[in-house]
Every structure is written in C-alpha cells, then in structure tokens.
Short mmCIF file of C-alpha atoms in Angstrom, two decimals:
data_model
loop_
_atom_site.label_atom_id
_atom_site.label_comp_id
_atom_site.label_asym_id
_atom_site.label_seq_id
_atom_site.Cartn_x
_atom_site.Cartn_y
_atom_site.Cartn_z
CA MET I 1 0.00 0.00 0.00
CA ILE I 2 1.08 3.35 -0.95
CA ARG I 3 0.92 6.32 1.29
CA VAL I 4 0.53 9.72 0.09
CA ASN I 5 0.96 12.67 2.33
CA LEU I 6 -1.14 15.51 1.13
CA LEU I 7 -0.42 17.77 3.98
CA ALA I 8 2.16 20.35 3.90
CA LYS I 9 5.43 19.49 5.42
CA GLU I 10 4.93 21.83 8.24
CA GLU I 11 1.64 20.40 9.14
CA ALA I 12 2.65 16.81 8.89
CA PRO I 13 2.65 15.01 12.24
CA LYS I 14 5.99 14.52 13.65
CA GLY I 15 6.92 11.01 14.85
CA ARG I 16 6.58 10.39 18.47
CA GLN I 17 9.68 9.65 20.26
CA LEU I 18 9.51 7.86 23.53
CA GLN I 19 11.74 9.20 26.18
CA VAL I 20 12.86 6.91 28.97
CA PRO I 21 12.74 8.64 32.30
CA ALA I 22 16.01 9.12 34.17
CA ILE I 23 17.09 6.50 36.69
CA GLY I 24 16.68 8.99 39.55
CA ALA I 25 12.94 9.01 39.01
CA PHE I 26 12.72 5.34 40.02
CA VAL I 27 14.68 5.74 43.31
CA PRO I 28 11.68 6.85 45.43
CA MET I 29 9.67 3.93 44.09
CA PHE I 30 12.49 1.47 44.94
CA VAL I 31 12.83 2.95 48.46
CA ALA I 32 9.07 2.67 49.00
CA MET I 33 9.09 -0.94 47.82
CA ALA I 34 12.07 -1.73 50.09
CA VAL I 35 10.31 -0.17 53.10
CA VAL I 36 7.14 -2.13 52.33
CA ALA I 37 9.19 -5.33 51.97
CA VAL I 38 11.02 -4.75 55.27
CA CYS I 39 7.72 -3.98 57.03
CA GLY I 40 6.18 -7.12 55.56
CA VAL I 41 9.09 -9.27 56.70
CA MET I 42 8.97 -7.75 60.20
CA TYR I 43 5.19 -8.23 60.36
CA PHE I 44 5.40 -11.92 59.48
CA GLN I 45 8.32 -12.42 61.84
CA GLN I 46 6.42 -10.76 64.70
CA LEU I 47 3.31 -12.75 63.82
CA ARG I 48 5.32 -16.00 63.96
CA THR I 49 6.86 -14.95 67.34
CA TYR I 50 3.41 -14.06 68.68
CA GLN I 51 1.98 -17.43 67.63
CA ARG I 52 4.95 -19.27 69.17
CA LEU I 53 4.49 -17.37 72.46
CA GLN I 54 0.76 -18.11 72.43
CA ASN I 55 1.52 -21.81 71.97
CA ASP I 56 4.11 -21.70 74.79
CA LEU I 57 1.60 -19.96 77.07
CA ALA I 58 -1.07 -22.55 76.31
CA ALA I 59 1.41 -25.35 77.02
CA ALA I 60 2.47 -23.70 80.30
CA LYS I 61 -1.17 -23.33 81.37
CA GLU I 62 -1.81 -26.96 80.55
CA GLU I 63 1.26 -28.05 82.52
CA THR I 64 0.21 -25.85 85.47
CA GLN I 65 -3.19 -27.55 85.44
CA LYS I 66 -1.49 -30.95 85.48
CA LEU I 67 0.84 -29.95 88.32
CA ALA I 68 -1.77 -28.14 90.44
CA PRO I 69 -2.24 -31.05 92.90
CA GLN I 70 1.51 -31.39 93.38
CA ILE I 71 1.89 -27.64 93.89
CA ALA I 72 -0.90 -27.67 96.49
CA ARG I 73 0.78 -30.60 98.27
CA ILE I 74 4.14 -28.80 98.27
CA ARG I 75 2.53 -25.70 99.79
CA GLN I 76 0.83 -27.83 102.44
CA LEU I 77 4.11 -29.59 103.29
CA THR I 78 5.93 -26.25 103.48
CA ALA I 79 3.34 -24.90 105.92
CA GLU I 80 3.57 -28.07 108.02
CA ARG I 81 7.38 -27.87 108.03
CA GLU I 82 7.27 -24.24 109.19
CA GLN I 83 4.90 -25.24 112.00
CA VAL I 84 7.21 -28.08 113.07
CA ASP I 85 10.20 -25.70 112.95
CA ARG I 86 8.37 -23.25 115.25
CA ARG I 87 7.62 -26.08 117.69
CA LEU I 88 11.22 -27.27 117.61
CA ASP I 89 12.42 -23.72 118.28
CA ALA I 90 10.14 -23.52 121.31
CA ILE I 91 11.40 -26.88 122.57
CA THR I 92 15.00 -25.79 122.03
CA THR I 93 14.38 -22.59 123.99
CA LEU I 94 12.74 -24.50 126.83
CA ASP I 95 15.51 -27.07 126.86
CA LYS I 96 18.15 -24.34 126.93
CA ASP I 97 16.51 -22.67 129.95
CA ARG I 98 15.82 -25.98 131.73
CA TYR I 99 19.21 -26.20 133.41
CA TYR I 100 19.36 -22.47 134.01
CA ARG I 101 16.54 -22.38 136.56
CA VAL I 102 17.83 -25.50 138.29
CA HIS I 103 21.24 -23.87 138.50
CA LEU I 104 19.72 -20.69 140.01
CA LEU I 105 17.88 -22.67 142.68
CA SER I 106 20.95 -24.77 143.43
CA GLU I 107 23.06 -21.64 143.83
CA MET I 108 20.46 -20.10 146.16
CA ALA I 109 20.26 -23.28 148.25
CA ARG I 110 24.05 -23.26 148.72
CA LYS I 111 23.98 -19.61 149.84
CA PHE I 112 20.96 -19.98 152.12
CA PRO I 113 22.09 -19.65 155.76
CA ASP I 114 21.23 -21.96 158.65
CA ASN I 115 18.15 -21.12 160.74
CA THR I 116 16.51 -19.37 157.78
CA TRP I 117 13.32 -20.55 156.13
CA LEU I 118 12.11 -19.70 152.68
CA THR I 119 8.39 -18.76 152.56
CA LEU I 120 8.12 -17.57 148.94
CA LEU I 121 10.21 -17.87 145.80
CA GLU I 122 8.57 -16.32 142.74
CA GLU I 123 9.87 -15.46 139.29
CA LYS I 124 8.65 -11.92 138.61
CA GLY I 125 10.24 -11.57 135.19
CA PRO I 126 12.87 -13.16 133.01
CA ASN I 127 15.70 -11.76 135.17
CA THR I 128 13.96 -11.02 138.48
CA ILE I 129 13.19 -13.33 141.41
CA LYS I 130 11.27 -12.37 144.54
CA ILE I 131 12.47 -14.04 147.74
CA GLU I 132 10.61 -14.01 151.07
CA GLY I 133 11.76 -15.75 154.21
CA ILE I 134 11.99 -15.86 158.00
CA THR I 135 15.07 -15.91 160.21
CA PHE I 136 16.16 -14.86 163.71
CA SER I 137 18.70 -12.13 162.93
CA ASN I 138 19.18 -9.07 160.72
CA PHE I 139 22.80 -10.15 160.26
CA THR I 140 21.71 -13.45 158.77
CA VAL I 141 19.63 -11.59 156.15
CA ALA I 142 22.58 -9.28 155.37
CA ASP I 143 24.98 -12.23 155.02
CA PHE I 144 22.55 -14.07 152.75
CA MET I 145 22.07 -11.03 150.48
CA ARG I 146 25.84 -10.42 150.27
CA ASP I 147 26.65 -14.06 149.49
CA LEU I 148 23.92 -14.31 146.86
CA ALA I 149 25.03 -11.07 145.15
CA GLN I 150 28.62 -12.35 144.97
CA SER I 151 27.64 -15.59 143.26
CA GLU I 152 28.22 -16.02 139.54
CA SER I 153 24.54 -16.21 138.54
CA TYR I 154 23.04 -13.31 140.48
CA LYS I 155 23.89 -9.71 139.66
CA SER I 156 22.41 -7.98 142.65
CA VAL I 157 20.00 -8.47 145.54
CA ASP I 158 17.82 -5.63 146.84
CA LEU I 159 16.13 -5.72 150.23
CA ASP I 160 12.48 -4.73 149.94
CA VAL I 161 11.06 -5.37 153.42
CA LEU I 162 12.62 -6.24 156.78
CA GLU I 163 10.27 -6.39 159.77
CA ARG I 164 10.04 -8.01 163.17
CA GLY I 165 7.31 -10.43 163.95
CA PHE I 166 6.30 -13.31 166.18
CA ILE I 167 5.58 -16.93 165.45
CA LYS I 168 4.10 -18.69 168.54
CA ASP I 169 5.72 -16.21 170.92
CA VAL I 170 9.12 -16.56 169.22
CA ARG I 171 10.61 -13.35 167.90
CA VAL I 172 11.54 -13.61 164.16
CA ILE I 173 12.63 -11.36 161.32
CA LYS I 174 10.54 -11.47 158.16
CA PHE I 175 12.29 -10.30 155.03
CA SER I 176 11.51 -9.78 151.37
CA ALA I 177 14.17 -9.25 148.71
CA THR I 178 14.41 -9.00 144.94
CA ALA I 179 17.26 -10.82 143.20
CA HIS I 180 18.37 -9.79 139.72
CA VAL I 181 19.92 -12.60 137.73
CA GLY I 182 22.31 -12.41 134.83
CA ASN I 183 21.32 -13.95 131.54
CA THR I 184 23.69 -16.90 131.62
CA ALA I 185 21.29 -19.60 130.43
CA VAL I 186 23.50 -20.55 127.49
CA GLU I 187 26.63 -20.75 129.65
CA VAL I 188 24.90 -22.92 132.25
CA ALA I 189 23.43 -25.26 129.61
CA ALA I 190 26.82 -25.61 127.97
CA GLY I 191 28.49 -26.30 131.30
CA ASN I 192 26.15 -29.17 132.28
#
C-alpha cells in the first residue's frame, strides 16, 4: 500500500519519540518498595513470634493444670514444716533454759544460811526473782544477800522489806528481797 501525504510538510505530524525517564525518578519507588518489603518481613516475623508465644503460654497453662495437685501438696508440706520448725524452736528454747533455773535454785540453796526458812520464791520476770523468808537475825539476812550477790549467777539483791514479827511467841525477822539474775542460760546449759 502506498501512502501519500497531502499535507504540507509543516503540518505533517511529527513522529513520536519515547523518552525513557532518568534512573533517579525510580529511586523513590524502589525505596518505597524496600520499606514495604522490610515492614512485611517484620510483620510476618512478629506474627510468627506471637503465635509461638501463644503456643508456649497454652502449654504452660496446661502443665500448670497438670501440676496443680503437686503444687498444692508442696505448699501444704511447706506450711507443716514451718509449724514443726516453730515447735522445735520452742522446745530448744525451753531445753536451753531448763538447766538455768535449776542452777539458780541450786546456787540459792548453797547460799541460804542456817536457821533461815524460805516462805516464797517467785519469778517476777525473766531476770527477776522475789524471795521471802523468815530468820532470827538481821545479820543473817545481810549475810545471805551479800553471798547471793557475789555468786556467779546473780547480779544484785535488793532488800524490799525487813520487819520483826512473832511466830508462837518466838521473835523472828521477816524479810523480802528481789534478786536480779544475769542472763547466763546458754553458759549454764553448755556447762552441764
């Protein structure tokens, strides 16, 4: 087929030339695609981590349900052991002080003078003992207090009351004293 161009040269359509855009025009598109790709990879990675953690949590809950009776038994045994430990501590404390009081009474009996009678011996506190007695002489009371205060277990002895009285027409001296003891329970228990 023959083509005839009847138009003037000036009016004839010029051929279209395609121009390829410069490489710099594609850079923003490549950056956007890279960002989308990185975000997609991170999303799927986080999704996989989330699913793994959910599975681990479900497995841990299931194992906790299986072990619940054993855990309850362990808690019960721990509470019972603590109760036994408290009882053993109380027994140990009582056993430690057992010889201490015997030692205090033995020491007092050795220091107690002749012709003196004990009418009351009472523990007023952990380190205080009240002593009441009857004798015939003020000097006997003074000697007893001095000897008791010089012993290794008693710190001091304070005279509270000293009065004259009669028992069946016999003149006597009634006395009341407070003895302060040192805390030597451990030393006494170790020594016996």
